[in-house]
Short mmCIF file of C-alpha atoms in Angstrom, two decimals:
data_model
loop_
_atom_site.label_atom_id
_atom_site.label_comp_id
_atom_site.label_asym_id
_atom_site.label_seq_id
_atom_site.Cartn_x
_atom_site.Cartn_y
_atom_site.Cartn_z
CA UNK A 30 0.09 -0.03 -0.04
CA UNK A 31 0.92 3.26 -1.45
CA UNK A 32 2.19 5.97 1.76
CA UNK A 33 -0.15 9.08 2.04
CA UNK A 34 1.92 11.35 0.95
CA UNK A 35 2.71 8.83 -2.32
CA UNK A 36 -1.05 8.49 -2.65
CA UNK A 37 -1.04 12.99 -3.21
CA UNK A 38 1.68 12.90 -5.22
CA UNK A 39 1.37 10.11 -7.75
CA UNK A 40 -0.69 9.34 -10.92
CA UNK A 41 -2.27 5.70 -10.12
CA UNK A 42 0.69 4.33 -13.06
CA UNK A 43 3.25 6.19 -10.65
CA UNK A 44 3.28 9.17 -13.03
CA UNK A 45 4.89 12.02 -10.80
CA UNK A 46 1.35 13.93 -10.37
CA UNK A 47 2.70 16.60 -7.27
CA UNK A 48 5.96 16.98 -6.15
CA UNK A 49 5.88 17.72 -2.43
CA UNK A 50 8.35 15.67 -0.64
CA UNK A 51 11.25 13.27 -1.13
CA UNK A 52 9.90 10.66 1.23
CA UNK A 53 7.95 6.95 0.05
CA UNK A 54 8.99 7.83 -3.06
CA UNK A 55 10.51 5.22 -5.22
CA UNK A 56 13.94 5.27 -6.29
CA UNK A 57 13.04 4.59 -9.75
CA UNK A 58 10.72 8.24 -10.16
CA UNK A 59 14.24 10.10 -8.18
CA UNK A 60 16.23 8.20 -11.26
CA UNK A 61 13.15 9.49 -13.30
CA UNK A 62 14.06 13.37 -12.13
CA UNK A 63 17.61 13.18 -12.37
CA UNK A 64 17.83 11.23 -16.09
CA UNK A 65 15.33 14.17 -17.01
CA UNK A 66 17.49 16.98 -16.06
CA UNK A 67 20.24 15.53 -17.59
CA UNK A 68 18.70 16.50 -20.99
CA UNK A 69 18.33 19.98 -19.59
CA UNK A 70 21.64 21.19 -18.32
CA UNK A 71 22.78 21.77 -21.41
CA UNK A 72 19.50 23.86 -22.56
CA UNK A 73 21.59 27.16 -20.17
CA UNK A 74 23.94 27.01 -23.19
CA UNK A 75 22.62 27.72 -25.89
CA UNK A 76 21.87 30.23 -28.26
CA UNK A 77 18.57 30.18 -27.76
CA UNK A 78 17.88 28.72 -23.84
CA UNK A 79 14.44 27.19 -24.83
CA UNK A 80 12.10 24.36 -25.36
CA UNK A 81 8.66 23.73 -25.95
CA UNK A 82 7.45 21.47 -23.62
CA UNK A 83 5.33 23.75 -21.57
CA UNK A 84 4.21 26.00 -24.12
CA UNK A 85 0.67 27.31 -23.68
CA UNK A 86 0.94 26.20 -20.08
CA UNK A 87 1.43 29.07 -17.62
CA UNK A 88 3.15 28.27 -13.78
CA UNK A 89 2.24 31.28 -10.58
CA UNK A 90 4.55 31.19 -8.65
CA UNK A 91 2.56 31.65 -4.69
CA UNK A 92 5.59 32.66 -2.29
CA UNK A 93 4.12 33.37 0.89
CA UNK A 94 7.60 33.30 2.29
CA UNK A 95 10.54 35.58 1.18
CA UNK A 96 13.33 33.90 -1.73
CA UNK A 97 15.53 35.14 -4.13
CA UNK A 98 16.94 32.33 -5.27
CA UNK A 99 14.94 30.10 -4.96
CA UNK A 100 12.31 31.73 -6.74
CA UNK A 101 14.50 32.77 -9.40
CA UNK A 102 15.17 30.07 -10.45
CA UNK A 103 11.75 27.64 -10.48
CA UNK A 104 11.26 31.72 -13.08
CA UNK A 105 14.06 30.47 -15.45
CA UNK A 106 12.54 27.29 -15.42
CA UNK A 107 9.90 27.41 -16.19
CA UNK A 108 10.25 29.99 -18.68
CA UNK A 109 13.22 27.63 -20.29
CA UNK A 110 9.87 24.75 -21.29
CA UNK A 111 8.59 28.02 -22.51
CA UNK A 112 5.20 28.85 -19.98
CA UNK A 113 3.41 32.25 -18.91
CA UNK A 114 4.75 32.77 -15.39
CA UNK A 115 3.14 34.57 -13.31
CA UNK A 116 4.62 36.06 -9.59
CA UNK A 117 2.53 36.83 -6.74
CA UNK A 118 4.23 37.99 -4.01
CA UNK A 119 1.26 36.89 -2.03
CA UNK A 120 2.06 37.54 0.87
CA UNK A 121 1.38 41.48 0.29
CA UNK A 122 -1.81 41.11 -1.37
CA UNK A 123 -5.45 39.51 -1.40
CA UNK A 124 -4.17 37.21 2.09
CA UNK A 125 -3.15 40.48 3.50
CA UNK A 126 -6.21 41.77 2.81
CA UNK A 127 -8.28 39.33 4.91
CA UNK A 128 -8.90 36.78 1.41
CA UNK A 129 -8.22 33.28 2.67
CA UNK A 130 -5.80 30.39 0.93
CA UNK A 131 -8.70 28.60 -0.65
CA UNK A 132 -10.78 31.91 -1.79
CA UNK A 133 -6.99 32.51 -3.14
CA UNK A 134 -6.71 29.68 -4.88
CA UNK A 135 -10.29 29.55 -6.56
CA UNK A 136 -8.96 32.67 -7.76
CA UNK A 137 -5.61 31.46 -10.08
CA UNK A 138 -7.43 28.26 -10.21
CA UNK A 139 -9.94 30.67 -12.42
CA UNK A 140 -7.97 32.23 -14.06
CA UNK A 141 -6.66 28.74 -16.03
CA UNK A 142 -3.18 28.14 -14.10
CA UNK A 143 -1.33 24.90 -14.65
CA UNK A 144 0.95 24.76 -11.71
CA UNK A 145 1.37 26.56 -7.93
CA UNK A 146 5.28 26.41 -7.00
CA UNK A 147 4.71 27.22 -3.67
CA UNK A 148 6.66 28.61 -0.85
CA UNK A 149 5.21 28.68 2.67
CA UNK A 150 6.43 29.43 6.39
CA UNK A 151 3.90 26.36 7.17
CA UNK A 152 5.17 23.20 7.12
CA UNK A 153 2.05 20.55 5.06
CA UNK A 154 0.41 23.59 3.62
CA UNK A 155 1.45 22.80 0.36
CA UNK A 156 -0.32 19.36 0.78
CA UNK A 157 -3.49 21.28 1.73
CA UNK A 158 -2.84 23.15 -2.09
CA UNK A 159 -2.28 20.18 -3.42
CA UNK A 160 -5.49 18.57 -1.93
CA UNK A 161 -7.67 21.25 -2.74
CA UNK A 162 -6.86 22.48 -6.36
CA UNK A 163 -9.17 20.73 -9.25
CA UNK A 164 -6.98 17.52 -11.40
CA UNK A 165 -5.60 19.88 -14.27
CA UNK A 166 -3.18 22.29 -11.83
CA UNK A 167 -0.07 20.85 -10.45
CA UNK A 168 1.86 21.40 -6.98
CA UNK A 169 5.29 21.61 -6.31
CA UNK A 170 6.87 22.18 -3.06
CA UNK A 171 9.11 25.04 -3.02
CA UNK A 172 9.77 24.64 0.66
CA UNK A 173 7.49 24.52 3.89
CA UNK A 174 8.47 25.36 7.45
CA UNK A 175 10.96 22.63 8.42
CA UNK A 176 8.80 19.85 6.98
CA UNK A 177 10.53 19.67 3.23
CA UNK A 178 12.50 21.25 0.13
CA UNK A 179 12.51 18.22 -2.09
CA UNK A 180 13.76 20.30 -5.79
CA UNK A 181 16.52 21.40 -2.95
CA UNK A 182 17.01 17.90 -2.01
CA UNK A 183 16.88 16.61 -5.86
CA UNK A 184 19.47 19.10 -6.91
CA UNK A 185 21.83 17.74 -4.69
CA UNK A 186 21.37 14.34 -5.74
CA UNK A 187 22.24 15.55 -9.02
CA UNK A 188 25.28 17.86 -8.22
CA UNK A 189 26.51 14.47 -5.74
CA UNK A 190 25.51 12.34 -9.24
CA UNK A 191 27.22 14.04 -11.35
CA UNK A 192 30.67 13.97 -9.67
CA UNK A 193 30.68 11.41 -7.96
CA UNK A 194 28.80 8.84 -10.47
CA UNK A 195 26.78 7.56 -8.67
CA UNK A 196 25.48 6.30 -4.39
CA UNK A 197 26.48 2.94 -3.67
CA UNK A 198 29.23 3.42 -1.16
CA UNK A 199 28.70 6.99 -0.96
CA UNK A 200 29.13 7.98 2.82
CA UNK A 201 27.57 12.52 3.38
CA UNK A 202 27.84 14.19 5.60
CA UNK A 203 25.49 16.92 6.38
CA UNK A 204 26.41 19.37 9.17
CA UNK A 205 24.62 23.07 10.74
CA UNK A 206 21.87 23.42 11.43
CA UNK A 207 19.41 19.92 11.12
CA UNK A 208 17.21 21.32 13.40
CA UNK A 209 15.60 23.97 11.86
CA UNK A 210 16.53 22.41 8.59
CA UNK A 211 13.63 21.79 5.30
CA UNK A 212 16.44 20.77 3.38
CA UNK A 213 18.31 18.19 5.16
CA UNK A 214 14.87 16.25 5.60
CA UNK A 215 14.61 16.13 2.04
CA UNK A 216 18.45 14.93 1.33
CA UNK A 217 18.17 12.04 4.46
CA UNK A 218 15.16 10.56 2.81
CA UNK A 219 16.23 11.29 -1.36
CA UNK A 220 20.02 9.55 -0.25
CA UNK A 221 18.28 6.54 1.85
CA UNK A 222 16.23 5.90 -1.15
CA UNK A 223 19.34 6.09 -4.25
CA UNK A 224 21.64 4.10 -2.08
CA UNK A 225 24.17 5.85 0.01
CA UNK A 226 26.18 3.57 2.56
CA UNK A 227 25.92 6.63 5.28
CA UNK A 228 23.98 9.31 5.80
CA UNK A 229 25.72 11.08 8.67
CA UNK A 230 24.14 14.34 10.71
CA UNK A 231 26.72 16.58 12.69
CA UNK A 232 25.64 19.45 14.75
CA UNK A 233 24.75 20.19 18.68
CA UNK A 234 22.56 18.70 20.65
CA UNK A 235 20.47 22.08 20.58
CA UNK A 236 20.61 22.73 16.87
CA UNK A 237 19.24 18.62 16.37
CA UNK A 238 15.22 17.51 16.44
CA UNK A 239 14.74 14.57 18.99
CA UNK A 240 13.62 12.09 16.04
CA UNK A 241 17.33 12.54 14.17
CA UNK A 242 18.39 8.88 14.08
CA UNK A 243 14.16 8.52 13.14
CA UNK A 244 15.47 9.96 10.04
CA UNK A 245 17.52 7.36 8.52
CA UNK A 246 20.43 9.08 9.71
CA UNK A 247 23.82 8.35 12.05
CA UNK A 248 24.33 11.16 14.41
CA UNK A 249 27.42 13.38 15.32
CA UNK A 250 27.94 16.18 17.34
CA UNK A 251 31.69 15.83 16.68
CA UNK A 252 32.95 17.32 13.27
CA UNK A 253 36.82 14.90 13.49
CA UNK A 254 34.28 12.60 14.10
CA UNK A 255 31.80 12.64 11.59
CA UNK A 256 33.93 13.88 9.05
CA UNK A 257 35.70 10.44 8.52
CA UNK A 258 36.04 9.15 5.51
CA UNK A 259 33.08 10.77 4.40
CA UNK A 260 32.68 11.53 0.92
CA UNK A 261 31.01 14.16 0.18
CA UNK A 262 30.21 17.13 2.85
CA UNK A 263 27.20 19.75 3.16
CA UNK A 264 26.97 22.87 4.81
CA UNK A 265 23.76 24.27 6.29
CA UNK A 266 23.04 27.64 6.97
CA UNK A 267 22.28 28.90 10.55
CA UNK A 268 18.65 29.87 10.66
CA UNK A 269 18.51 32.31 12.98
CA UNK A 270 15.40 33.47 12.03
CA UNK A 271 13.61 30.66 13.11
CA UNK A 272 15.44 29.73 16.57
CA UNK A 273 12.83 31.33 19.29
CA UNK A 274 15.28 30.42 22.09
CA UNK A 275 19.50 31.38 22.20
CA UNK A 276 20.42 27.81 20.98
CA UNK A 277 24.31 28.77 20.23
CA UNK A 278 26.74 30.78 22.55
CA UNK A 279 27.74 32.94 20.23
CA UNK A 280 28.74 32.94 15.90
CA UNK A 281 32.35 32.29 16.63
CA UNK A 282 31.73 29.49 18.81
CA UNK A 283 29.50 27.73 16.98
CA UNK A 284 32.46 28.88 13.46
CA UNK A 285 34.93 27.28 16.02
CA UNK A 286 33.34 24.04 16.56
CA UNK A 287 31.66 23.12 13.22
CA UNK A 288 32.97 25.87 11.06
CA UNK A 289 34.06 23.82 7.69
CA UNK A 290 37.68 25.55 7.56
CA UNK A 291 40.82 23.14 5.87
CA UNK A 292 41.86 22.08 8.72
CA UNK A 293 38.41 20.73 9.44
CA UNK A 294 37.90 18.97 5.86
CA UNK A 295 41.53 16.97 6.25
CA UNK A 296 38.91 14.62 7.72
CA UNK A 297 36.99 13.94 4.67
CA UNK A 298 38.21 12.35 1.47
CA UNK A 299 40.97 13.69 -0.09
CA UNK A 300 37.96 13.99 -3.00
CA UNK A 301 35.40 14.85 -0.66
CA UNK A 302 33.22 17.78 -2.54
CA UNK A 303 32.18 20.50 -0.61
CA UNK A 304 28.09 21.44 -1.19
CA UNK A 305 25.59 24.01 0.31
CA UNK A 306 22.02 25.22 -0.33
CA UNK A 307 23.23 28.78 -0.04
CA UNK A 308 22.45 31.25 0.90
CA UNK A 309 26.13 30.87 2.19
CA UNK A 310 27.44 32.92 5.66
CA UNK A 311 31.20 32.84 5.29
CA UNK A 312 33.22 33.09 8.64
CA UNK A 313 29.89 31.29 10.21
CA UNK A 314 28.93 28.03 9.34
CA UNK A 315 31.57 27.70 6.17
CA UNK A 316 35.16 29.28 5.94
CA UNK A 317 35.69 30.98 2.50
CA UNK A 318 38.88 28.98 1.66
CA UNK A 319 36.67 26.47 1.81
CA UNK A 320 33.57 28.12 0.16
CA UNK A 321 35.99 29.33 -3.15
CA UNK A 322 37.83 26.51 -2.51
CA UNK A 323 38.74 23.74 -4.97
CA UNK A 324 36.73 20.71 -3.91
CA UNK A 325 33.47 23.68 -3.96
CA UNK A 326 30.59 23.06 -6.29
CA UNK A 327 28.33 25.19 -4.40
CA UNK A 328 27.49 27.90 -7.33
CA UNK A 329 27.16 24.33 -9.71
CA UNK A 330 24.40 23.08 -8.01
CA UNK A 331 23.10 26.74 -8.42
CA UNK A 332 23.22 26.14 -12.64
CA UNK A 333 22.22 22.88 -11.01
CA UNK A 334 19.38 23.76 -9.82
CA UNK A 335 16.95 25.22 -12.84
CA UNK A 336 17.81 21.39 -15.16
CA UNK A 337 15.84 19.39 -11.84
CA UNK A 338 13.22 22.01 -11.38
CA UNK A 339 12.46 22.18 -15.27
CA UNK A 340 12.91 18.62 -14.60
CA UNK A 341 10.40 17.92 -12.62
CA UNK A 342 7.71 20.98 -13.43
CA UNK A 343 7.99 18.50 -16.41
CA UNK A 344 7.02 15.55 -14.85
CA UNK A 345 4.31 16.55 -12.62
CA UNK A 346 2.53 18.30 -15.92
CA UNK A 347 2.91 15.21 -17.47
CA UNK A 348 1.10 13.63 -14.76
CA UNK A 349 -1.95 16.03 -14.73
CA UNK A 350 -2.35 14.39 -18.52
CA UNK A 351 -2.43 11.33 -16.44
CA UNK A 352 -4.84 12.46 -14.37
CA UNK A 353 -8.75 11.02 -14.20
CA UNK A 354 -10.29 13.85 -16.10
CA UNK A 355 -13.04 15.25 -13.68
CA UNK A 356 -11.60 13.97 -10.18
CA UNK A 357 -12.64 14.72 -7.16
CA UNK A 358 -10.60 17.43 -4.41
CA UNK A 359 -8.66 16.10 -1.80
CA UNK A 360 -8.12 12.47 -4.42
#
């Protein structure tokens, strides 16, 4: 029996209908996303940076939470698929005047939107929207609360596969503010599904969720032990805006113990790559000597992110074409 998250995300024949979380999705589908992304990577290098797959479709970016990098790459991805794109800073629009979320959705559906890209500060909001939209509208989660950021995780998976060739035998360390990170949760689920040998979470106890090991990872509170012989190091941003109490003595103390510099990077394998979902805080979670160093693939992640989002959007639209005609809300 499919998990509830899979029932919402997949069509009866296993196609991607919405993309809300990497959890419980089959390995074959995650690999399809990576393979489809590979077919789009060179589009950005062409003189005409477009393919016609979403010509005539309308993508609405619904960002209830501020974002620059994620929204820009989703917008570019939709444009490169030849879609019409509408960006709504929803926090400053109708909902701030008292309109309910459902009324906002119904109005956007009346404009014949084909896809909603949703970022929301509350965990689960994209699931709610996916259950409420009409069957011919796809919903892509662009980050919800502390819950999930599946497209970021998949662009990270693409980057790892690109540089390491696959996932079997890989040891991957995710370092920093695990507690507040929706990216880390999506990364752990994807890495385990794709066959990584070991996923490690490295953080002070105050920045680890109580169920950290239940996510499917090994927990470390010491960088020397956690980084030993890993193939990939993923640093996370310290999300001070989500901290409602003093969880750290100071940023300087955090950097001393958990910030990645060349000295700590020596614990990892000699050919280990360094990643960061951005935006990076130099001197807080990562030193410039590492962020700009030869093992850093941080900017490559951004480039690959457009191709991965093109893949997810094109696959989800294809899944809508497979959805039962006239299906009910809440299916």
